[in-house]
PDB file of C-alpha atoms in Angstrom:
ATOM      1  CA  MET A   1     -62.128 240.535 198.168  1.00  0.00           C
ATOM      2  CA  PHE A   2     -60.557 242.712 200.949  1.00  0.00           C
ATOM      3  CA  LEU A   3     -57.792 239.609 201.470  1.00  0.00           C
ATOM      4  CA  LEU A   4     -57.720 238.680 198.150  1.00  0.00           C
ATOM      5  CA  GLN A   5     -56.533 242.573 197.245  1.00  0.00           C
ATOM      6  CA  LYS A   6     -54.303 242.522 200.145  1.00  0.00           C
ATOM      7  CA  PHE A   7     -52.740 239.270 199.175  1.00  0.00           C
ATOM      8  CA  ILE A   8     -51.947 240.560 195.862  1.00  0.00           C
ATOM      9  CA  SER A   9     -50.583 244.328 196.796  1.00  0.00           C
ATOM     10  CA  ASN A  10     -48.295 242.577 199.527  1.00  0.00           C
ATOM     11  CA  ILE A  11     -46.948 239.933 196.860  1.00  0.00           C
ATOM     12  CA  LEU A  12     -46.469 242.518 194.189  1.00  0.00           C
ATOM     13  CA  ILE A  13     -44.580 244.800 196.379  1.00  0.00           C
ATOM     14  CA  SER A  14     -41.042 243.852 198.070  1.00  0.00           C
ATOM     15  CA  PRO A  15     -40.371 241.434 199.465  1.00  0.00           C
ATOM     16  CA  GLY A  16     -43.216 239.462 198.041  1.00  0.00           C
ATOM     17  CA  ILE A  17     -42.397 240.123 194.321  1.00  0.00           C
ATOM     18  CA  PHE A  18     -38.492 238.818 195.150  1.00  0.00           C
ATOM     19  CA  ILE A  19     -40.049 235.452 196.837  1.00  0.00           C
ATOM     20  CA  ILE A  20     -42.079 234.922 193.413  1.00  0.00           C
ATOM     21  CA  ILE A  21     -39.043 235.285 191.158  1.00  0.00           C
ATOM     22  CA  LEU A  22     -36.648 233.667 193.203  1.00  0.00           C
ATOM     23  CA  LEU A  23     -39.026 230.463 193.385  1.00  0.00           C
ATOM     24  CA  MET A  24     -39.655 230.619 189.482  1.00  0.00           C
ATOM     25  CA  ILE A  25     -35.752 230.486 189.160  1.00  0.00           C
ATOM     26  CA  PHE A  26     -35.932 227.414 191.639  1.00  0.00           C
ATOM     27  CA  MET A  27     -38.523 225.705 189.804  1.00  0.00           C
ATOM     28  CA  MET A  28     -36.941 226.288 186.510  1.00  0.00           C
ATOM     29  CA  ASN A  29     -33.491 224.607 187.906  1.00  0.00           C
ATOM     30  CA  LEU A  30     -35.376 221.772 189.484  1.00  0.00           C
ATOM     31  CA  ARG A  31     -34.580 219.546 186.532  1.00  0.00           C
ATOM     32  CA  LYS A  32     -31.034 220.865 186.148  1.00  0.00           C
ATOM     33  CA  ARG A  33     -28.778 218.252 188.293  1.00  0.00           C
ATOM     34  CA  SER A  34     -25.983 220.402 188.324  1.00  0.00           C
ATOM     35  CA  ALA A  35     -27.699 223.073 189.910  1.00  0.00           C
ATOM     36  CA  VAL A  36     -28.465 221.191 193.438  1.00  0.00           C
ATOM     37  CA  LYS A  37     -26.402 223.240 195.180  1.00  0.00           C
ATOM     38  CA  GLY A  38     -27.304 226.394 194.189  1.00  0.00           C
ATOM     39  CA  ASN A  39     -31.115 225.142 194.569  1.00  0.00           C
ATOM     40  CA  PHE A  40     -30.514 224.101 198.020  1.00  0.00           C
ATOM     41  CA  LEU A  41     -28.886 227.786 198.635  1.00  0.00           C
ATOM     42  CA  LEU A  42     -31.823 229.573 196.741  1.00  0.00           C
ATOM     43  CA  LEU A  43     -34.300 227.366 198.950  1.00  0.00           C
ATOM     44  CA  VAL A  44     -32.815 228.426 201.831  1.00  0.00           C
ATOM     45  CA  THR A  45     -32.668 232.294 200.739  1.00  0.00           C
ATOM     46  CA  ILE A  46     -36.380 232.195 199.773  1.00  0.00           C
ATOM     47  CA  THR A  47     -37.144 230.724 203.125  1.00  0.00           C
ATOM     48  CA  ALA A  48     -35.255 233.256 204.938  1.00  0.00           C
ATOM     49  CA  ILE A  49     -36.471 236.179 203.201  1.00  0.00           C
ATOM     50  CA  TYR A  50     -40.226 235.051 203.582  1.00  0.00           C
ATOM     51  CA  LEU A  51     -39.826 234.282 207.424  1.00  0.00           C
ATOM     52  CA  LEU A  52     -37.866 237.841 207.973  1.00  0.00           C
ATOM     53  CA  SER A  53     -41.063 239.132 206.437  1.00  0.00           C
ATOM     54  CA  ILE A  54     -43.715 238.260 208.621  1.00  0.00           C
ATOM     55  CA  GLU A  55     -45.627 239.472 211.535  1.00  0.00           C
ATOM     56  CA  PRO A  56     -45.099 236.342 214.066  1.00  0.00           C
ATOM     57  CA  VAL A  57     -41.379 236.206 213.494  1.00  0.00           C
ATOM     58  CA  LYS A  58     -40.998 240.340 213.917  1.00  0.00           C
ATOM     59  CA  ASP A  59     -42.601 239.936 217.284  1.00  0.00           C
ATOM     60  CA  MET A  60     -40.457 236.950 218.259  1.00  0.00           C
ATOM     61  CA  VAL A  61     -37.569 239.440 217.635  1.00  0.00           C
ATOM     62  CA  VAL A  62     -38.829 242.601 218.734  1.00  0.00           C
ATOM     63  CA  GLN A  63     -40.776 241.595 221.932  1.00  0.00           C
ATOM     64  CA  PRO A  64     -38.097 240.402 224.170  1.00  0.00           C
ATOM     65  CA  LEU A  65     -36.576 244.167 223.776  1.00  0.00           C
ATOM     66  CA  GLU A  66     -40.149 246.147 224.683  1.00  0.00           C
ATOM     67  CA  LYS A  67     -42.172 243.607 226.949  1.00  0.00           C
ATOM     68  CA  ASN A  68     -40.277 245.035 229.688  1.00  0.00           C
ATOM     69  CA  TYR A  69     -40.999 248.634 229.210  1.00  0.00           C
ATOM     70  CA  PRO A  70     -44.775 249.353 229.672  1.00  0.00           C
ATOM     71  CA  PRO A  71     -46.078 252.927 229.148  1.00  0.00           C
ATOM     72  CA  ILE A  72     -45.084 255.277 231.832  1.00  0.00           C
ATOM     73  CA  THR A  73     -47.939 255.932 234.406  1.00  0.00           C
ATOM     74  CA  ARG A  74     -49.021 259.083 236.049  1.00  0.00           C
ATOM     75  CA  THR A  75     -47.453 258.369 239.509  1.00  0.00           C
ATOM     76  CA  GLN A  76     -44.107 258.259 237.670  1.00  0.00           C
ATOM     77  CA  LEU A  77     -44.669 261.023 235.679  1.00  0.00           C
ATOM     78  CA  GLU A  78     -44.847 262.948 238.806  1.00  0.00           C
ATOM     79  CA  GLU A  79     -41.884 261.486 240.148  1.00  0.00           C
ATOM     80  CA  ALA A  80     -40.138 263.405 237.231  1.00  0.00           C
ATOM     81  CA  ASP A  81     -38.319 266.342 236.885  1.00  0.00           C
ATOM     82  CA  CYS A  82     -37.844 266.811 233.504  1.00  0.00           C
ATOM     83  CA  TYR A  83     -38.408 264.749 230.241  1.00  0.00           C
ATOM     84  CA  VAL A  84     -35.523 263.507 227.919  1.00  0.00           C
ATOM     85  CA  VAL A  85     -36.673 262.723 224.329  1.00  0.00           C
ATOM     86  CA  LEU A  86     -33.884 260.905 222.332  1.00  0.00           C
ATOM     87  CA  GLY A  87     -33.070 261.765 218.531  1.00  0.00           C
ATOM     88  CA  GLY A  88     -33.785 259.276 216.126  1.00  0.00           C
ATOM     89  CA  GLY A  89     -32.844 260.989 212.762  1.00  0.00           C
ATOM     90  CA  ILE A  90     -34.288 263.486 210.512  1.00  0.00           C
ATOM     91  CA  TYR A  91     -34.830 263.924 206.868  1.00  0.00           C
ATOM     92  CA  ASP A  92     -32.550 266.891 206.812  1.00  0.00           C
ATOM     93  CA  ASN A  93     -33.780 269.179 203.683  1.00  0.00           C
ATOM     94  CA  ALA A  94     -37.470 267.847 203.329  1.00  0.00           C
ATOM     95  CA  PRO A  95     -39.532 270.711 202.459  1.00  0.00           C
ATOM     96  CA  LYS A  96     -42.086 271.901 205.130  1.00  0.00           C
ATOM     97  CA  SER A  97     -45.064 274.071 204.958  1.00  0.00           C
ATOM     98  CA  LEU A  98     -45.240 277.683 206.944  1.00  0.00           C
ATOM     99  CA  SER A  99     -41.665 277.220 207.920  1.00  0.00           C
ATOM    100  CA  SER A 100     -38.070 278.964 206.599  1.00  0.00           C
ATOM    101  CA  VAL A 101     -36.422 276.018 208.218  1.00  0.00           C
ATOM    102  CA  THR A 102     -36.248 272.524 206.191  1.00  0.00           C
ATOM    103  CA  GLY A 103     -36.146 269.252 207.870  1.00  0.00           C
ATOM    104  CA  SER A 104     -38.377 266.925 209.383  1.00  0.00           C
ATOM    105  CA  PRO A 105     -37.995 264.213 212.472  1.00  0.00           C
ATOM    106  CA  GLY A 106     -37.198 260.895 211.185  1.00  0.00           C
ATOM    107  CA  LYS A 107     -39.784 257.889 211.515  1.00  0.00           C
ATOM    108  CA  ALA A 108     -38.658 256.737 214.746  1.00  0.00           C
ATOM    109  CA  ALA A 109     -38.152 260.552 216.027  1.00  0.00           C
ATOM    110  CA  LEU A 110     -41.748 261.616 214.975  1.00  0.00           C
ATOM    111  CA  PHE A 111     -42.907 258.953 217.782  1.00  0.00           C
ATOM    112  CA  ARG A 112     -40.692 260.293 220.658  1.00  0.00           C
ATOM    113  CA  VAL A 113     -41.459 263.810 219.691  1.00  0.00           C
ATOM    114  CA  VAL A 114     -45.133 263.573 219.410  1.00  0.00           C
ATOM    115  CA  GLU A 115     -44.825 261.389 222.698  1.00  0.00           C
ATOM    116  CA  GLY A 116     -42.790 264.171 224.709  1.00  0.00           C
ATOM    117  CA  VAL A 117     -45.482 266.963 223.277  1.00  0.00           C
ATOM    118  CA  ARG A 118     -48.141 264.478 224.725  1.00  0.00           C
ATOM    119  CA  LEU A 119     -46.818 264.109 228.153  1.00  0.00           C
ATOM    120  CA  TYR A 120     -45.448 267.591 228.079  1.00  0.00           C
ATOM    121  CA  LYS A 121     -49.810 268.546 228.162  1.00  0.00           C
ATOM    122  CA  ASN A 122     -50.575 266.398 230.984  1.00  0.00           C
ATOM    123  CA  TYR A 123     -47.697 267.174 233.231  1.00  0.00           C
ATOM    124  CA  PRO A 124     -45.539 270.203 232.051  1.00  0.00           C
ATOM    125  CA  LYS A 125     -41.854 269.980 232.852  1.00  0.00           C
ATOM    126  CA  LYS A 126     -38.934 271.075 230.911  1.00  0.00           C
ATOM    127  CA  ILE A 127     -37.702 268.997 227.872  1.00  0.00           C
ATOM    128  CA  ILE A 128     -34.254 268.339 227.068  1.00  0.00           C
ATOM    129  CA  ILE A 129     -34.168 267.380 223.374  1.00  0.00           C
ATOM    130  CA  THR A 130     -30.790 265.696 222.399  1.00  0.00           C
ATOM    131  CA  GLY A 131     -29.421 265.124 218.958  1.00  0.00           C
ATOM    132  CA  GLY A 132     -26.699 266.842 216.779  1.00  0.00           C
ATOM    133  CA  ILE A 133     -25.568 266.908 213.390  1.00  0.00           C
ATOM    134  CA  VAL A 134     -24.995 263.616 212.047  1.00  0.00           C
ATOM    135  CA  TYR A 135     -22.924 262.425 208.955  1.00  0.00           C
ATOM    136  CA  ASN A 136     -22.642 265.132 206.208  1.00  0.00           C
ATOM    137  CA  GLY A 137     -26.172 267.065 207.416  1.00  0.00           C
ATOM    138  CA  GLU A 138     -26.328 270.952 208.030  1.00  0.00           C
ATOM    139  CA  LYS A 139     -28.994 270.921 210.920  1.00  0.00           C
ATOM    140  CA  SER A 140     -29.067 269.610 214.489  1.00  0.00           C
ATOM    141  CA  GLU A 141     -31.633 267.107 215.261  1.00  0.00           C
ATOM    142  CA  GLY A 142     -32.383 268.841 218.475  1.00  0.00           C
ATOM    143  CA  ARG A 143     -33.110 272.056 216.440  1.00  0.00           C
ATOM    144  CA  ILE A 144     -35.671 270.180 214.128  1.00  0.00           C
ATOM    145  CA  TYR A 145     -37.549 268.609 216.959  1.00  0.00           C
ATOM    146  CA  LYS A 146     -37.684 272.068 218.647  1.00  0.00           C
ATOM    147  CA  GLU A 147     -39.474 273.572 216.278  1.00  0.00           C
ATOM    148  CA  LEU A 148     -42.129 270.947 215.824  1.00  0.00           C
ATOM    149  CA  MET A 149     -42.422 270.832 219.336  1.00  0.00           C
ATOM    150  CA  VAL A 150     -42.993 274.671 219.408  1.00  0.00           C
ATOM    151  CA  ASP A 151     -45.566 274.196 216.461  1.00  0.00           C
ATOM    152  CA  LEU A 152     -47.572 271.608 218.329  1.00  0.00           C
ATOM    153  CA  GLY A 153     -48.029 274.034 221.693  1.00  0.00           C
ATOM    154  CA  VAL A 154     -44.993 273.477 223.564  1.00  0.00           C
ATOM    155  CA  PRO A 155     -43.424 277.160 224.697  1.00  0.00           C
ATOM    156  CA  GLY A 156     -39.833 277.466 223.239  1.00  0.00           C
ATOM    157  CA  THR A 157     -38.584 278.394 226.972  1.00  0.00           C
ATOM    158  CA  ASP A 158     -39.332 274.848 227.947  1.00  0.00           C
ATOM    159  CA  ILE A 159     -37.276 273.401 225.512  1.00  0.00           C
ATOM    160  CA  ILE A 160     -33.395 272.632 226.135  1.00  0.00           C
ATOM    161  CA  ILE A 161     -31.470 271.456 223.242  1.00  0.00           C
ATOM    162  CA  GLU A 162     -28.277 268.989 223.582  1.00  0.00           C
ATOM    163  CA  GLY A 163     -27.228 269.835 220.000  1.00  0.00           C
ATOM    164  CA  ARG A 164     -24.061 267.765 219.858  1.00  0.00           C
ATOM    165  CA  SER A 165     -24.514 264.366 220.270  1.00  0.00           C
ATOM    166  CA  LYS A 166     -24.744 261.477 217.764  1.00  0.00           C
ATOM    167  CA  THR A 167     -24.709 258.443 219.473  1.00  0.00           C
ATOM    168  CA  THR A 168     -26.989 256.939 222.411  1.00  0.00           C
ATOM    169  CA  GLU A 169     -23.777 257.378 224.335  1.00  0.00           C
ATOM    170  CA  GLU A 170     -22.972 260.706 223.923  1.00  0.00           C
ATOM    171  CA  ASN A 171     -26.933 261.733 224.264  1.00  0.00           C
ATOM    172  CA  ALA A 172     -26.633 260.119 227.712  1.00  0.00           C
ATOM    173  CA  ARG A 173     -23.177 261.549 229.030  1.00  0.00           C
ATOM    174  CA  LEU A 174     -23.851 265.317 227.707  1.00  0.00           C
ATOM    175  CA  THR A 175     -27.574 264.914 229.153  1.00  0.00           C
ATOM    176  CA  LYS A 176     -26.445 264.121 232.371  1.00  0.00           C
ATOM    177  CA  GLY A 177     -24.492 267.237 232.460  1.00  0.00           C
ATOM    178  CA  ILE A 178     -27.411 269.355 231.544  1.00  0.00           C
ATOM    179  CA  MET A 179     -29.324 267.856 234.445  1.00  0.00           C
ATOM    180  CA  GLU A 180     -26.754 268.237 236.643  1.00  0.00           C
ATOM    181  CA  LYS A 181     -26.117 272.296 235.463  1.00  0.00           C
ATOM    182  CA  ASN A 182     -30.184 272.664 236.081  1.00  0.00           C
ATOM    183  CA  GLY A 183     -30.986 270.589 239.196  1.00  0.00           C
ATOM    184  CA  TYR A 184     -32.871 267.683 238.038  1.00  0.00           C
ATOM    185  CA  LYS A 185     -32.049 264.685 239.491  1.00  0.00           C
ATOM    186  CA  LYS A 186     -34.717 262.201 237.787  1.00  0.00           C
ATOM    187  CA  ALA A 187     -35.918 262.114 234.196  1.00  0.00           C
ATOM    188  CA  ALA A 188     -38.469 260.546 232.123  1.00  0.00           C
ATOM    189  CA  LEU A 189     -36.952 259.026 229.207  1.00  0.00           C
ATOM    190  CA  ILE A 190     -38.917 259.030 226.329  1.00  0.00           C
ATOM    191  CA  THR A 191     -37.765 256.647 223.246  1.00  0.00           C
ATOM    192  CA  SER A 192     -38.671 253.964 221.183  1.00  0.00           C
ATOM    193  CA  ALA A 193     -39.593 250.832 223.127  1.00  0.00           C
ATOM    194  CA  THR A 194     -37.104 248.863 221.101  1.00  0.00           C
ATOM    195  CA  HIS A 195     -34.343 251.471 222.007  1.00  0.00           C
ATOM    196  CA  MET A 196     -35.336 251.823 225.815  1.00  0.00           C
ATOM    197  CA  LYS A 197     -33.302 248.655 227.163  1.00  0.00           C
ATOM    198  CA  ARG A 198     -29.952 250.234 225.870  1.00  0.00           C
ATOM    199  CA  SER A 199     -30.860 253.707 226.527  1.00  0.00           C
ATOM    200  CA  LYS A 200     -31.696 253.317 230.166  1.00  0.00           C
ATOM    201  CA  TYR A 201     -28.493 250.922 230.657  1.00  0.00           C
ATOM    202  CA  THR A 202     -26.291 253.712 228.927  1.00  0.00           C
ATOM    203  CA  PHE A 203     -28.176 256.556 230.930  1.00  0.00           C
ATOM    204  CA  GLU A 204     -27.654 254.541 233.832  1.00  0.00           C
ATOM    205  CA  LYS A 205     -24.109 254.079 233.377  1.00  0.00           C
ATOM    206  CA  TYR A 206     -23.305 257.582 233.696  1.00  0.00           C
ATOM    207  CA  GLY A 207     -25.272 258.051 236.844  1.00  0.00           C
ATOM    208  CA  ALA A 208     -28.477 259.504 235.597  1.00  0.00           C
ATOM    209  CA  GLU A 209     -31.866 258.363 236.891  1.00  0.00           C
ATOM    210  CA  VAL A 210     -33.902 257.699 234.402  1.00  0.00           C
ATOM    211  CA  ILE A 211     -37.956 256.457 234.548  1.00  0.00           C
ATOM    212  CA  PRO A 212     -38.708 254.862 231.012  1.00  0.00           C
ATOM    213  CA  ALA A 213     -41.378 256.332 229.060  1.00  0.00           C
ATOM    214  CA  PRO A 214     -41.100 254.140 225.924  1.00  0.00           C
ATOM    215  CA  THR A 215     -43.424 254.780 222.243  1.00  0.00           C
ATOM    216  CA  GLY A 216     -43.692 253.872 219.187  1.00  0.00           C
ATOM    217  CA  TYR A 217     -43.869 249.979 220.048  1.00  0.00           C
ATOM    218  CA  VAL A 218     -44.001 247.856 217.099  1.00  0.00           C
ATOM    219  CA  SER A 219     -45.093 244.176 218.315  1.00  0.00           C
ATOM    220  CA  ARG A 220     -48.658 242.758 218.510  1.00  0.00           C
ATOM    221  CA  TYR A 221     -49.533 241.742 222.234  1.00  0.00           C
ATOM    222  CA  LYS A 222     -53.107 241.257 222.465  1.00  0.00           C
ATOM    223  CA  GLY A 223     -55.225 239.126 219.679  1.00  0.00           C
ATOM    224  CA  SER A 224     -54.775 236.202 217.491  1.00  0.00           C
ATOM    225  CA  TYR A 225     -52.680 236.694 214.242  1.00  0.00           C
ATOM    226  CA  GLY A 226     -54.742 236.966 210.987  1.00  0.00           C
ATOM    227  CA  MET A 227     -54.305 235.760 207.385  1.00  0.00           C
ATOM    228  CA  ASP A 228     -52.306 238.934 206.666  1.00  0.00           C
ATOM    229  CA  SER A 229     -50.117 238.207 209.148  1.00  0.00           C
ATOM    230  CA  TYR A 230     -48.433 235.752 207.200  1.00  0.00           C
ATOM    231  CA  PHE A 231     -47.976 237.563 204.143  1.00  0.00           C
ATOM    232  CA  PRO A 232     -44.536 239.005 203.439  1.00  0.00           C
ATOM    233  CA  ASN A 233     -44.137 242.779 204.349  1.00  0.00           C
ATOM    234  CA  ALA A 234     -41.099 245.075 203.869  1.00  0.00           C
ATOM    235  CA  GLY A 235     -41.928 246.848 207.321  1.00  0.00           C
ATOM    236  CA  ASN A 236     -41.182 243.563 209.079  1.00  0.00           C
ATOM    237  CA  PHE A 237     -37.572 243.403 207.684  1.00  0.00           C
ATOM    238  CA  VAL A 238     -37.533 247.425 209.080  1.00  0.00           C
ATOM    239  CA  ASP A 239     -38.603 246.744 212.393  1.00  0.00           C
ATOM    240  CA  ILE A 240     -36.387 243.510 212.513  1.00  0.00           C
ATOM    241  CA  ARG A 241     -33.230 245.696 211.232  1.00  0.00           C
ATOM    242  CA  SER A 242     -33.769 247.860 213.998  1.00  0.00           C
ATOM    243  CA  ALA A 243     -34.010 245.084 217.033  1.00  0.00           C
ATOM    244  CA  VAL A 244     -31.046 243.180 215.800  1.00  0.00           C
ATOM    245  CA  TRP A 245     -29.228 246.996 215.862  1.00  0.00           C
ATOM    246  CA  GLU A 246     -30.152 247.072 219.399  1.00  0.00           C
ATOM    247  CA  TYR A 247     -29.028 243.447 220.370  1.00  0.00           C
ATOM    248  CA  ILE A 248     -25.810 244.353 218.321  1.00  0.00           C
ATOM    249  CA  GLY A 249     -25.513 247.399 220.595  1.00  0.00           C
ATOM    250  CA  LEU A 250     -26.168 245.546 223.823  1.00  0.00           C
ATOM    251  CA  ILE A 251     -23.632 243.126 223.225  1.00  0.00           C
ATOM    252  CA  PHE A 252     -21.052 245.634 222.418  1.00  0.00           C
ATOM    253  CA  TYR A 253     -21.871 247.556 225.653  1.00  0.00           C
ATOM    254  CA  LYS A 254     -21.254 244.686 227.492  1.00  0.00           C
ATOM    255  CA  ILE A 255     -18.120 243.929 226.068  1.00  0.00           C
ATOM    256  CA  LYS A 256     -17.168 247.602 226.774  1.00  0.00           C
ATOM    257  CA  SER A 257     -17.937 247.299 230.145  1.00  0.00           C
TER     258      SER A 257
END
């Protein structure tokens, strides 16, 4: 019953419903000779949507970015002089309880901020939060992240905001300056596992010595795939899109260098 419920819910929620609709159009067009070319493109589209929405394909795309960056160890944490938490977007005007400041971290940023707090509570060090005002926003990402960190128990005096950057490259360049100003030689770099390769490359390009402290892993590393892994799921689309963005970013960085 559980699998049936899950199957029906995945079919009725995108992209499952779109696959069904396209399949129905394909079946209706089978009798039309004039629709042969259109049917071929339709079938290719259906196949692509399905493959890009299932877990095994998502893992094939994502794992090359994540697999070389295991969680940071205690020994590595002891070597770091500070933490650097990279920005990952905000919901600028999202309402929030017990606060006069609206806005909350985006999904990727939430993983990063919470990981920063968690590591801080095990090994207290200064935290550099990166992220400025992006697009037409009103508040810097760093300001929103800091408020959440303080709410979770990190003293505001232990948080340094780098509030001007809009890109990973600006994160690295401006954070390097803050590290030099404060005498920090090595930082534990906290960002999403899929984002770590590009982030580490960029920080090292600007001469910052960093220890990867990845979080927010999205691929499966243990266990076999179940039946539900082959149900179309929009979340897999999102993870693949994020991974493709990273691959494109790495290609552009290589071209520029």
